Amino acid sequence: MKMTTVAFQEQKGKRPLVMVTAYDYPTARTAEEAGVDAVLVGDSLGMAVLGYDSTLPVTMEDMIHHSKAVRRGLSRALMVVDMPFMSYQVGVEDALRNAGRLVQEGGADAVKLEGGEPVVPQIRALVRSGIPVMGHLGLTPQSVHQLGGYKVQGRSPDAAARIVEDARRLEEAGCFSLVLECVPQSVAAEVRDAVSVPVIGIGAGVACDGQVLVIHDLLGWTYGKPPRFVKQYANFAEWAAQAVRTYAEEVREGRFPTVLHTYQDEKKETVS
Ligand code: KIV
């Protein structure tokens, strides 16, 4: 059965929710076949797939292009699409126009945007227009320059209280769920208890209502040291390089293609 934002929201307190990112058709198919509840077309696209060193260069056109591919790979999982940097911060009109494009052109079931109190007017307007919104608090990567780097947030009592207050405001503005990134577990537990919508953690410990990971991180398809909160369930980078090395070796040594991979003149064959 198709996971809707309403069904997603109803799972709070019943069972942990599972979300992963996807950026293209095969990663969407993998997530769908693994039975995840939700897929996020994250602006982590910038780092995971496009080779940027932050999410800031990611554009609306990038998000729409990749969302369309993910849409084609999903039938059951909820599809949430990130609003990229500067697609909603300037004001309500921009937020409406751009979220509308992510739904209409990209096929999003819901959008996600970063920030607390300053983006409440945008969230209210989107929800009033019928576009479900997922909030994002704690470490908000689009504010990396303001935060002074990718750091754990909410460590002081004041900072923790601000995150909890922002979570209440986002719920009140109509968010159906929140992502909470890189905060101590005690802060995550407070946020979880402060709101009635699911809190999906990344680097926020086990107290959340669900978890999200970047799919390339969990598959080990990254280069360089992953953050401590990541668990790598496979080593795709090494596995893929090994497969390509073997192919190269076989081509150079004349061992590929063999007769099995070759069409013969006398037979009428199809390509497959
Ligand atoms: O862009 C993204 O992948 C995200 C997750 C880290 C939650 O926002």
PDB file of C-alpha atoms and ligand atoms in Angstrom:
ATOM      1  CA  MET A   1       0.000   0.000   0.000  1.00  0.00           C
ATOM      2  CA  LYS A   2       1.247   3.496  -0.884  1.00  0.00           C
ATOM      3  CA  MET A   3       2.792   5.329   2.092  1.00  0.00           C
ATOM      4  CA  THR A   4       1.149   8.736   2.421  1.00  0.00           C
ATOM      5  CA  THR A   5       2.204  11.599   4.681  1.00  0.00           C
ATOM      6  CA  VAL A   6      -0.844  10.804   6.843  1.00  0.00           C
ATOM      7  CA  ALA A   7       0.101   7.118   7.177  1.00  0.00           C
ATOM      8  CA  PHE A   8       3.720   8.135   7.866  1.00  0.00           C
ATOM      9  CA  GLN A   9       2.629  10.484  10.627  1.00  0.00           C
ATOM     10  CA  GLU A  10       0.415   7.816  12.202  1.00  0.00           C
ATOM     11  CA  GLN A  11       3.412   5.519  12.776  1.00  0.00           C
ATOM     12  CA  LYS A  12       4.815   7.701  15.571  1.00  0.00           C
ATOM     13  CA  GLY A  13       5.053   5.685  18.760  1.00  0.00           C
ATOM     14  CA  LYS A  14       4.104   2.464  16.938  1.00  0.00           C
ATOM     15  CA  ARG A  15       7.302   1.456  15.120  1.00  0.00           C
ATOM     16  CA  PRO A  16      10.570   3.053  13.945  1.00  0.00           C
ATOM     17  CA  LEU A  17      10.292   4.700  10.521  1.00  0.00           C
ATOM     18  CA  VAL A  18      12.958   4.011   7.889  1.00  0.00           C
ATOM     19  CA  MET A  19      14.081   6.595   5.359  1.00  0.00           C
ATOM     20  CA  VAL A  20      17.026   6.708   2.947  1.00  0.00           C
ATOM     21  CA  THR A  21      18.074   9.154   0.294  1.00  0.00           C
ATOM     22  CA  ALA A  22      17.970   8.321  -3.414  1.00  0.00           C
ATOM     23  CA  TYR A  23      18.967  10.408  -6.410  1.00  0.00           C
ATOM     24  CA  ASP A  24      18.265   8.248  -9.434  1.00  0.00           C
ATOM     25  CA  TYR A  25      16.233   5.317 -10.753  1.00  0.00           C
ATOM     26  CA  PRO A  26      18.467   2.446  -9.542  1.00  0.00           C
ATOM     27  CA  THR A  27      18.900   3.831  -6.004  1.00  0.00           C
ATOM     28  CA  ALA A  28      15.133   4.419  -5.831  1.00  0.00           C
ATOM     29  CA  ARG A  29      14.469   0.834  -6.980  1.00  0.00           C
ATOM     30  CA  THR A  30      16.933  -0.470  -4.375  1.00  0.00           C
ATOM     31  CA  ALA A  31      15.242   1.511  -1.592  1.00  0.00           C
ATOM     32  CA  GLU A  32      11.765   0.478  -2.729  1.00  0.00           C
ATOM     33  CA  GLU A  33      12.689  -3.201  -2.992  1.00  0.00           C
ATOM     34  CA  ALA A  34      14.249  -3.051   0.497  1.00  0.00           C
ATOM     35  CA  GLY A  35      10.869  -1.869   1.807  1.00  0.00           C
ATOM     36  CA  VAL A  36      11.814   1.507   3.284  1.00  0.00           C
ATOM     37  CA  ASP A  37       8.970   3.788   4.383  1.00  0.00           C
ATOM     38  CA  ALA A  38      10.230   6.945   2.730  1.00  0.00           C
ATOM     39  CA  VAL A  39      12.799   8.102   0.217  1.00  0.00           C
ATOM     40  CA  LEU A  40      14.372  11.537   0.402  1.00  0.00           C
ATOM     41  CA  VAL A  41      15.707  13.142  -2.744  1.00  0.00           C
ATOM     42  CA  GLY A  42      18.115  15.103  -0.577  1.00  0.00           C
ATOM     43  CA  ASP A  43      20.177  18.066  -1.637  1.00  0.00           C
ATOM     44  CA  SER A  44      23.022  15.845  -0.347  1.00  0.00           C
ATOM     45  CA  LEU A  45      22.821  15.043  -4.073  1.00  0.00           C
ATOM     46  CA  GLY A  46      25.443  17.787  -4.331  1.00  0.00           C
ATOM     47  CA  MET A  47      28.036  15.821  -2.387  1.00  0.00           C
ATOM     48  CA  ALA A  48      26.909  12.213  -2.907  1.00  0.00           C
ATOM     49  CA  VAL A  49      26.497  12.368  -6.685  1.00  0.00           C
ATOM     50  CA  LEU A  50      27.542  15.704  -8.196  1.00  0.00           C
ATOM     51  CA  GLY A  51      30.975  15.998  -6.539  1.00  0.00           C
ATOM     52  CA  TYR A  52      30.434  19.361  -4.803  1.00  0.00           C
ATOM     53  CA  ASP A  53      31.813  19.921  -1.306  1.00  0.00           C
ATOM     54  CA  SER A  54      28.520  21.235   0.103  1.00  0.00           C
ATOM     55  CA  THR A  55      24.805  21.343  -0.705  1.00  0.00           C
ATOM     56  CA  LEU A  56      24.922  25.041  -1.586  1.00  0.00           C
ATOM     57  CA  PRO A  57      25.515  24.789  -5.373  1.00  0.00           C
ATOM     58  CA  VAL A  58      22.527  22.459  -5.886  1.00  0.00           C
ATOM     59  CA  THR A  59      19.825  24.114  -8.023  1.00  0.00           C
ATOM     60  CA  MET A  60      16.100  23.644  -8.581  1.00  0.00           C
ATOM     61  CA  GLU A  61      16.902  22.192 -12.015  1.00  0.00           C
ATOM     62  CA  ASP A  62      19.230  19.612 -10.396  1.00  0.00           C
ATOM     63  CA  MET A  63      16.545  18.635  -7.877  1.00  0.00           C
ATOM     64  CA  ILE A  64      13.824  18.325 -10.510  1.00  0.00           C
ATOM     65  CA  HIS A  65      16.024  16.305 -12.868  1.00  0.00           C
ATOM     66  CA  HIS A  66      16.933  13.787 -10.143  1.00  0.00           C
ATOM     67  CA  SER A  67      13.436  13.722  -8.603  1.00  0.00           C
ATOM     68  CA  LYS A  68      11.947  12.667 -11.936  1.00  0.00           C
ATOM     69  CA  ALA A  69      14.299   9.679 -12.072  1.00  0.00           C
ATOM     70  CA  VAL A  70      13.531   8.699  -8.461  1.00  0.00           C
ATOM     71  CA  ARG A  71       9.780   9.022  -9.104  1.00  0.00           C
ATOM     72  CA  ARG A  72      10.051   6.447 -11.896  1.00  0.00           C
ATOM     73  CA  GLY A  73      11.670   4.000  -9.443  1.00  0.00           C
ATOM     74  CA  LEU A  74       9.081   4.315  -6.644  1.00  0.00           C
ATOM     75  CA  SER A  75       5.544   3.061  -6.289  1.00  0.00           C
ATOM     76  CA  ARG A  76       4.975   2.496  -2.563  1.00  0.00           C
ATOM     77  CA  ALA A  77       7.479   4.542  -0.537  1.00  0.00           C
ATOM     78  CA  LEU A  78       6.735   8.168   0.362  1.00  0.00           C
ATOM     79  CA  MET A  79       8.857  10.504  -1.770  1.00  0.00           C
ATOM     80  CA  VAL A  80      10.116  13.669  -0.065  1.00  0.00           C
ATOM     81  CA  VAL A  81      12.183  16.187  -2.038  1.00  0.00           C
ATOM     82  CA  ASP A  82      14.540  18.767  -0.550  1.00  0.00           C
ATOM     83  CA  MET A  83      14.044  22.414  -1.432  1.00  0.00           C
ATOM     84  CA  PRO A  84      17.553  23.551  -2.418  1.00  0.00           C
ATOM     85  CA  PHE A  85      19.444  26.567  -1.028  1.00  0.00           C
ATOM     86  CA  MET A  86      17.750  29.884  -1.876  1.00  0.00           C
ATOM     87  CA  SER A  87      14.639  28.268  -3.316  1.00  0.00           C
ATOM     88  CA  TYR A  88      12.548  29.243  -0.257  1.00  0.00           C
ATOM     89  CA  GLN A  89      14.593  31.551   2.004  1.00  0.00           C
ATOM     90  CA  VAL A  90      13.778  34.783   0.140  1.00  0.00           C
ATOM     91  CA  GLY A  91      10.062  34.583   0.795  1.00  0.00           C
ATOM     92  CA  VAL A  92       6.719  32.886   0.622  1.00  0.00           C
ATOM     93  CA  GLU A  93       6.172  33.473  -3.104  1.00  0.00           C
ATOM     94  CA  ASP A  94       9.456  31.810  -4.061  1.00  0.00           C
ATOM     95  CA  ALA A  95       8.767  28.936  -1.685  1.00  0.00           C
ATOM     96  CA  LEU A  96       5.321  28.334  -3.199  1.00  0.00           C
ATOM     97  CA  ARG A  97       6.526  28.524  -6.790  1.00  0.00           C
ATOM     98  CA  ASN A  98       9.496  26.231  -6.206  1.00  0.00           C
ATOM     99  CA  ALA A  99       7.712  23.677  -4.013  1.00  0.00           C
ATOM    100  CA  GLY A 100       4.972  23.597  -6.659  1.00  0.00           C
ATOM    101  CA  ARG A 101       7.575  22.721  -9.293  1.00  0.00           C
ATOM    102  CA  LEU A 102       9.010  19.922  -7.142  1.00  0.00           C
ATOM    103  CA  VAL A 103       5.515  18.417  -6.859  1.00  0.00           C
ATOM    104  CA  GLN A 104       4.323  19.079 -10.412  1.00  0.00           C
ATOM    105  CA  GLU A 105       7.526  18.446 -12.377  1.00  0.00           C
ATOM    106  CA  GLY A 106       9.563  16.310  -9.951  1.00  0.00           C
ATOM    107  CA  GLY A 107       6.710  14.150  -8.679  1.00  0.00           C
ATOM    108  CA  ALA A 108       7.310  14.866  -4.963  1.00  0.00           C
ATOM    109  CA  ASP A 109       4.734  13.684  -2.417  1.00  0.00           C
ATOM    110  CA  ALA A 110       6.139  16.219   0.053  1.00  0.00           C
ATOM    111  CA  VAL A 111       8.969  18.731   0.324  1.00  0.00           C
ATOM    112  CA  LYS A 112      11.586  19.276   3.026  1.00  0.00           C
ATOM    113  CA  LEU A 113      13.152  22.576   3.992  1.00  0.00           C
ATOM    114  CA  GLU A 114      15.678  23.613   6.625  1.00  0.00           C
ATOM    115  CA  GLY A 115      15.308  25.986   9.542  1.00  0.00           C
ATOM    116  CA  GLY A 116      13.123  27.040  12.448  1.00  0.00           C
ATOM    117  CA  GLU A 117      11.150  30.170  13.222  1.00  0.00           C
ATOM    118  CA  PRO A 118      12.352  32.225  10.171  1.00  0.00           C
ATOM    119  CA  VAL A 119      10.783  29.748   7.716  1.00  0.00           C
ATOM    120  CA  VAL A 120       7.459  29.352   9.527  1.00  0.00           C
ATOM    121  CA  PRO A 121       5.621  31.716   7.095  1.00  0.00           C
ATOM    122  CA  GLN A 122       6.835  29.614   4.143  1.00  0.00           C
ATOM    123  CA  ILE A 123       5.757  26.366   5.824  1.00  0.00           C
ATOM    124  CA  ARG A 124       2.308  27.769   6.642  1.00  0.00           C
ATOM    125  CA  ALA A 125       1.825  28.924   3.026  1.00  0.00           C
ATOM    126  CA  LEU A 126       2.920  25.579   1.561  1.00  0.00           C
ATOM    127  CA  VAL A 127       0.686  23.578   3.889  1.00  0.00           C
ATOM    128  CA  ARG A 128      -2.255  25.907   3.119  1.00  0.00           C
ATOM    129  CA  SER A 129      -1.637  25.180  -0.578  1.00  0.00           C
ATOM    130  CA  GLY A 130      -1.835  21.455   0.012  1.00  0.00           C
ATOM    131  CA  ILE A 131       1.896  20.689  -0.109  1.00  0.00           C
ATOM    132  CA  PRO A 132       3.018  18.538   2.841  1.00  0.00           C
ATOM    133  CA  VAL A 133       6.225  19.791   4.490  1.00  0.00           C
ATOM    134  CA  MET A 134       8.932  17.985   6.438  1.00  0.00           C
ATOM    135  CA  GLY A 135      11.029  20.304   8.619  1.00  0.00           C
ATOM    136  CA  HIS A 136      14.756  19.999   9.287  1.00  0.00           C
ATOM    137  CA  LEU A 137      16.418  21.169  12.527  1.00  0.00           C
ATOM    138  CA  GLY A 138      19.747  20.743  14.341  1.00  0.00           C
ATOM    139  CA  LEU A 139      22.614  20.729  11.848  1.00  0.00           C
ATOM    140  CA  THR A 140      21.142  22.413   8.789  1.00  0.00           C
ATOM    141  CA  PRO A 141      23.773  21.982   6.050  1.00  0.00           C
ATOM    142  CA  GLN A 142      22.506  24.921   3.954  1.00  0.00           C
ATOM    143  CA  SER A 143      23.680  27.170   6.847  1.00  0.00           C
ATOM    144  CA  VAL A 144      27.138  25.586   7.030  1.00  0.00           C
ATOM    145  CA  HIS A 145      28.931  28.936   6.751  1.00  0.00           C
ATOM    146  CA  GLN A 146      26.877  30.468   9.535  1.00  0.00           C
ATOM    147  CA  LEU A 147      27.328  27.398  11.756  1.00  0.00           C
ATOM    148  CA  GLY A 148      31.112  27.458  11.230  1.00  0.00           C
ATOM    149  CA  GLY A 149      31.230  23.938   9.780  1.00  0.00           C
ATOM    150  CA  TYR A 150      29.450  20.612  10.101  1.00  0.00           C
ATOM    151  CA  LYS A 151      29.216  20.476  13.900  1.00  0.00           C
ATOM    152  CA  VAL A 152      26.990  18.808  16.469  1.00  0.00           C
ATOM    153  CA  GLN A 153      24.219  21.270  17.422  1.00  0.00           C
ATOM    154  CA  GLY A 154      22.240  21.827  20.629  1.00  0.00           C
ATOM    155  CA  ARG A 155      25.080  21.133  23.032  1.00  0.00           C
ATOM    156  CA  SER A 156      24.357  24.023  25.429  1.00  0.00           C
ATOM    157  CA  PRO A 157      21.082  24.185  27.395  1.00  0.00           C
ATOM    158  CA  ASP A 158      20.098  27.377  25.504  1.00  0.00           C
ATOM    159  CA  ALA A 159      20.829  25.873  22.098  1.00  0.00           C
ATOM    160  CA  ALA A 160      18.924  22.711  23.019  1.00  0.00           C
ATOM    161  CA  ALA A 161      15.934  24.757  24.217  1.00  0.00           C
ATOM    162  CA  ARG A 162      15.924  26.708  20.920  1.00  0.00           C
ATOM    163  CA  ILE A 163      15.778  23.474  18.922  1.00  0.00           C
ATOM    164  CA  VAL A 164      12.899  22.154  21.053  1.00  0.00           C
ATOM    165  CA  GLU A 165      11.033  25.466  20.677  1.00  0.00           C
ATOM    166  CA  ASP A 166      11.626  25.473  16.901  1.00  0.00           C
ATOM    167  CA  ALA A 167      10.298  21.915  16.697  1.00  0.00           C
ATOM    168  CA  ARG A 168       7.071  23.024  18.419  1.00  0.00           C
ATOM    169  CA  ARG A 169       6.742  25.941  15.986  1.00  0.00           C
ATOM    170  CA  LEU A 170       7.269  23.730  12.955  1.00  0.00           C
ATOM    171  CA  GLU A 171       4.632  21.314  14.169  1.00  0.00           C
ATOM    172  CA  GLU A 172       2.263  24.202  14.803  1.00  0.00           C
ATOM    173  CA  ALA A 173       2.973  25.552  11.290  1.00  0.00           C
ATOM    174  CA  GLY A 174       1.804  22.220   9.869  1.00  0.00           C
ATOM    175  CA  CYS A 175       4.896  20.052   9.278  1.00  0.00           C
ATOM    176  CA  PHE A 176       3.912  16.378   9.108  1.00  0.00           C
ATOM    177  CA  SER A 177       7.376  15.292  10.283  1.00  0.00           C
ATOM    178  CA  LEU A 178      10.821  16.672  11.162  1.00  0.00           C
ATOM    179  CA  VAL A 179      14.375  15.642  10.397  1.00  0.00           C
ATOM    180  CA  LEU A 180      16.724  16.224  13.311  1.00  0.00           C
ATOM    181  CA  GLU A 181      20.399  16.181  12.352  1.00  0.00           C
ATOM    182  CA  CYS A 182      23.487  15.845  14.552  1.00  0.00           C
ATOM    183  CA  VAL A 183      22.284  16.627  18.053  1.00  0.00           C
ATOM    184  CA  PRO A 184      22.994  14.820  21.336  1.00  0.00           C
ATOM    185  CA  GLN A 185      20.603  11.968  22.083  1.00  0.00           C
ATOM    186  CA  SER A 186      19.128  13.784  25.115  1.00  0.00           C
ATOM    187  CA  VAL A 187      18.082  16.696  22.848  1.00  0.00           C
ATOM    188  CA  ALA A 188      16.553  14.263  20.346  1.00  0.00           C
ATOM    189  CA  ALA A 189      14.527  12.651  23.149  1.00  0.00           C
ATOM    190  CA  GLU A 190      13.262  16.076  24.258  1.00  0.00           C
ATOM    191  CA  VAL A 191      12.244  16.989  20.705  1.00  0.00           C
ATOM    192  CA  ARG A 192      10.545  13.618  20.200  1.00  0.00           C
ATOM    193  CA  ASP A 193       8.505  14.156  23.379  1.00  0.00           C
ATOM    194  CA  ALA A 194       7.728  17.810  22.541  1.00  0.00           C
ATOM    195  CA  VAL A 195       5.949  17.131  19.243  1.00  0.00           C
ATOM    196  CA  SER A 196       3.293  14.715  18.054  1.00  0.00           C
ATOM    197  CA  VAL A 197       4.799  14.307  14.567  1.00  0.00           C
ATOM    198  CA  PRO A 198       7.563  11.777  13.772  1.00  0.00           C
ATOM    199  CA  VAL A 199      11.114  12.973  14.403  1.00  0.00           C
ATOM    200  CA  ILE A 200      13.491  11.337  11.931  1.00  0.00           C
ATOM    201  CA  GLY A 201      17.071  11.390  13.156  1.00  0.00           C
ATOM    202  CA  ILE A 202      20.424  11.435  11.429  1.00  0.00           C
ATOM    203  CA  GLY A 203      23.288  11.530  13.884  1.00  0.00           C
ATOM    204  CA  ALA A 204      20.705  12.056  16.634  1.00  0.00           C
ATOM    205  CA  GLY A 205      20.755   8.638  18.313  1.00  0.00           C
ATOM    206  CA  VAL A 206      18.152   5.979  18.886  1.00  0.00           C
ATOM    207  CA  ALA A 207      15.592   8.144  20.718  1.00  0.00           C
ATOM    208  CA  CYS A 208      14.076   9.413  17.455  1.00  0.00           C
ATOM    209  CA  ASP A 209      10.895   8.045  15.838  1.00  0.00           C
ATOM    210  CA  GLY A 210      12.883   6.909  12.800  1.00  0.00           C
ATOM    211  CA  GLN A 211      16.213   7.181  11.028  1.00  0.00           C
ATOM    212  CA  VAL A 212      17.451   8.544   7.720  1.00  0.00           C
ATOM    213  CA  LEU A 213      20.849   7.930   6.111  1.00  0.00           C
ATOM    214  CA  VAL A 214      22.389   9.055   2.847  1.00  0.00           C
ATOM    215  CA  ILE A 215      22.289   5.912   0.703  1.00  0.00           C
ATOM    216  CA  HIS A 216      25.866   6.323  -0.554  1.00  0.00           C
ATOM    217  CA  ASP A 217      27.062   6.487   3.082  1.00  0.00           C
ATOM    218  CA  LEU A 218      25.292   3.295   4.106  1.00  0.00           C
ATOM    219  CA  LEU A 219      26.453   1.488   0.970  1.00  0.00           C
ATOM    220  CA  GLY A 220      30.061   2.625   1.499  1.00  0.00           C
ATOM    221  CA  TRP A 221      30.058   4.360  -1.893  1.00  0.00           C
ATOM    222  CA  THR A 222      31.923   7.424  -0.670  1.00  0.00           C
ATOM    223  CA  TYR A 223      35.523   8.577  -0.713  1.00  0.00           C
ATOM    224  CA  GLY A 224      37.087   9.792   2.536  1.00  0.00           C
ATOM    225  CA  LYS A 225      36.192   9.258   6.166  1.00  0.00           C
ATOM    226  CA  PRO A 226      32.415   9.156   6.815  1.00  0.00           C
ATOM    227  CA  PRO A 227      30.928  10.989   9.824  1.00  0.00           C
ATOM    228  CA  ARG A 228      30.847   8.938  13.068  1.00  0.00           C
ATOM    229  CA  PHE A 229      27.043   8.594  12.953  1.00  0.00           C
ATOM    230  CA  VAL A 230      27.224   6.630   9.673  1.00  0.00           C
ATOM    231  CA  LYS A 231      27.206   2.846   9.681  1.00  0.00           C
ATOM    232  CA  GLN A 232      28.511   1.398   6.429  1.00  0.00           C
ATOM    233  CA  TYR A 233      26.565  -1.761   5.586  1.00  0.00           C
ATOM    234  CA  ALA A 234      28.635  -2.505   2.456  1.00  0.00           C
ATOM    235  CA  ASN A 235      31.802  -1.389   0.710  1.00  0.00           C
ATOM    236  CA  PHE A 236      30.496  -0.426  -2.731  1.00  0.00           C
ATOM    237  CA  ALA A 237      33.421   1.854  -3.605  1.00  0.00           C
ATOM    238  CA  GLU A 238      35.881  -1.028  -3.332  1.00  0.00           C
ATOM    239  CA  TRP A 239      33.489  -3.584  -4.845  1.00  0.00           C
ATOM    240  CA  ALA A 240      32.763  -1.380  -7.870  1.00  0.00           C
ATOM    241  CA  ALA A 241      36.433  -0.513  -8.430  1.00  0.00           C
ATOM    242  CA  GLN A 242      37.294  -4.227  -8.256  1.00  0.00           C
ATOM    243  CA  ALA A 243      34.615  -5.067 -10.858  1.00  0.00           C
ATOM    244  CA  VAL A 244      35.944  -2.380 -13.238  1.00  0.00           C
ATOM    245  CA  ARG A 245      39.575  -3.510 -12.629  1.00  0.00           C
ATOM    246  CA  THR A 246      38.610  -7.104 -13.555  1.00  0.00           C
ATOM    247  CA  TYR A 247      36.803  -5.883 -16.701  1.00  0.00           C
ATOM    248  CA  ALA A 248      39.840  -3.805 -17.721  1.00  0.00           C
ATOM    249  CA  GLU A 249      42.168  -6.756 -17.156  1.00  0.00           C
ATOM    250  CA  GLU A 250      39.967  -9.098 -19.229  1.00  0.00           C
ATOM    251  CA  VAL A 251      39.725  -6.601 -22.124  1.00  0.00           C
ATOM    252  CA  ARG A 252      43.495  -6.051 -22.107  1.00  0.00           C
ATOM    253  CA  GLU A 253      44.167  -9.802 -22.039  1.00  0.00           C
ATOM    254  CA  GLY A 254      41.567 -10.612 -24.732  1.00  0.00           C
ATOM    255  CA  ARG A 255      39.380 -12.593 -22.268  1.00  0.00           C
ATOM    256  CA  PHE A 256      36.310 -10.359 -22.811  1.00  0.00           C
ATOM    257  CA  PRO A 257      34.140 -10.546 -24.875  1.00  0.00           C
ATOM    258  CA  THR A 258      33.884 -14.310 -25.225  1.00  0.00           C
ATOM    259  CA  VAL A 259      31.641 -16.269 -27.585  1.00  0.00           C
ATOM    260  CA  LEU A 260      28.834 -15.899 -25.019  1.00  0.00           C
ATOM    261  CA  HIS A 261      28.837 -12.142 -25.522  1.00  0.00           C
ATOM    262  CA  THR A 262      29.145 -12.203 -29.323  1.00  0.00           C
ATOM    263  CA  TYR A 263      26.491 -12.353 -32.099  1.00  0.00           C
ATOM    264  CA  GLN A 264      27.037 -14.780 -34.935  1.00  0.00           C
ATOM    265  CA  ASP A 265      26.349 -13.982 -38.629  1.00  0.00           C
ATOM    266  CA  GLU A 266      24.159 -16.996 -39.329  1.00  0.00           C
ATOM    267  CA  LYS A 267      21.605 -16.478 -36.522  1.00  0.00           C
ATOM    268  CA  LYS A 268      18.771 -13.942 -36.386  1.00  0.00           C
ATOM    269  CA  GLU A 269      19.060 -12.741 -32.800  1.00  0.00           C
ATOM    270  CA  THR A 270      17.663  -9.941 -30.701  1.00  0.00           C
ATOM    271  CA  VAL A 271      20.080  -7.767 -28.703  1.00  0.00           C
ATOM    272  CA  SER A 272      19.188  -9.365 -25.355  1.00  0.00           C
TER     273      SER A 272
HETATM  274  O1  KIV B   1      20.010  16.142   1.936  1.00  0.00           O
HETATM  275  C1  KIV B   1      19.928  15.186   2.714  1.00  0.00           C
HETATM  276  O2  KIV B   1      20.315  14.054   2.423  1.00  0.00           O
HETATM  277  C2  KIV B   1      19.348  15.414   4.021  1.00  0.00           C
HETATM  278  C3  KIV B   1      19.534  14.323   5.028  1.00  0.00           C
HETATM  279  C4  KIV B   1      20.874  14.440   5.619  1.00  0.00           C
HETATM  280  C5  KIV B   1      18.460  14.319   6.041  1.00  0.00           C
HETATM  281  O3  KIV B   1      18.790  16.435   4.271  1.00  0.00           O
END
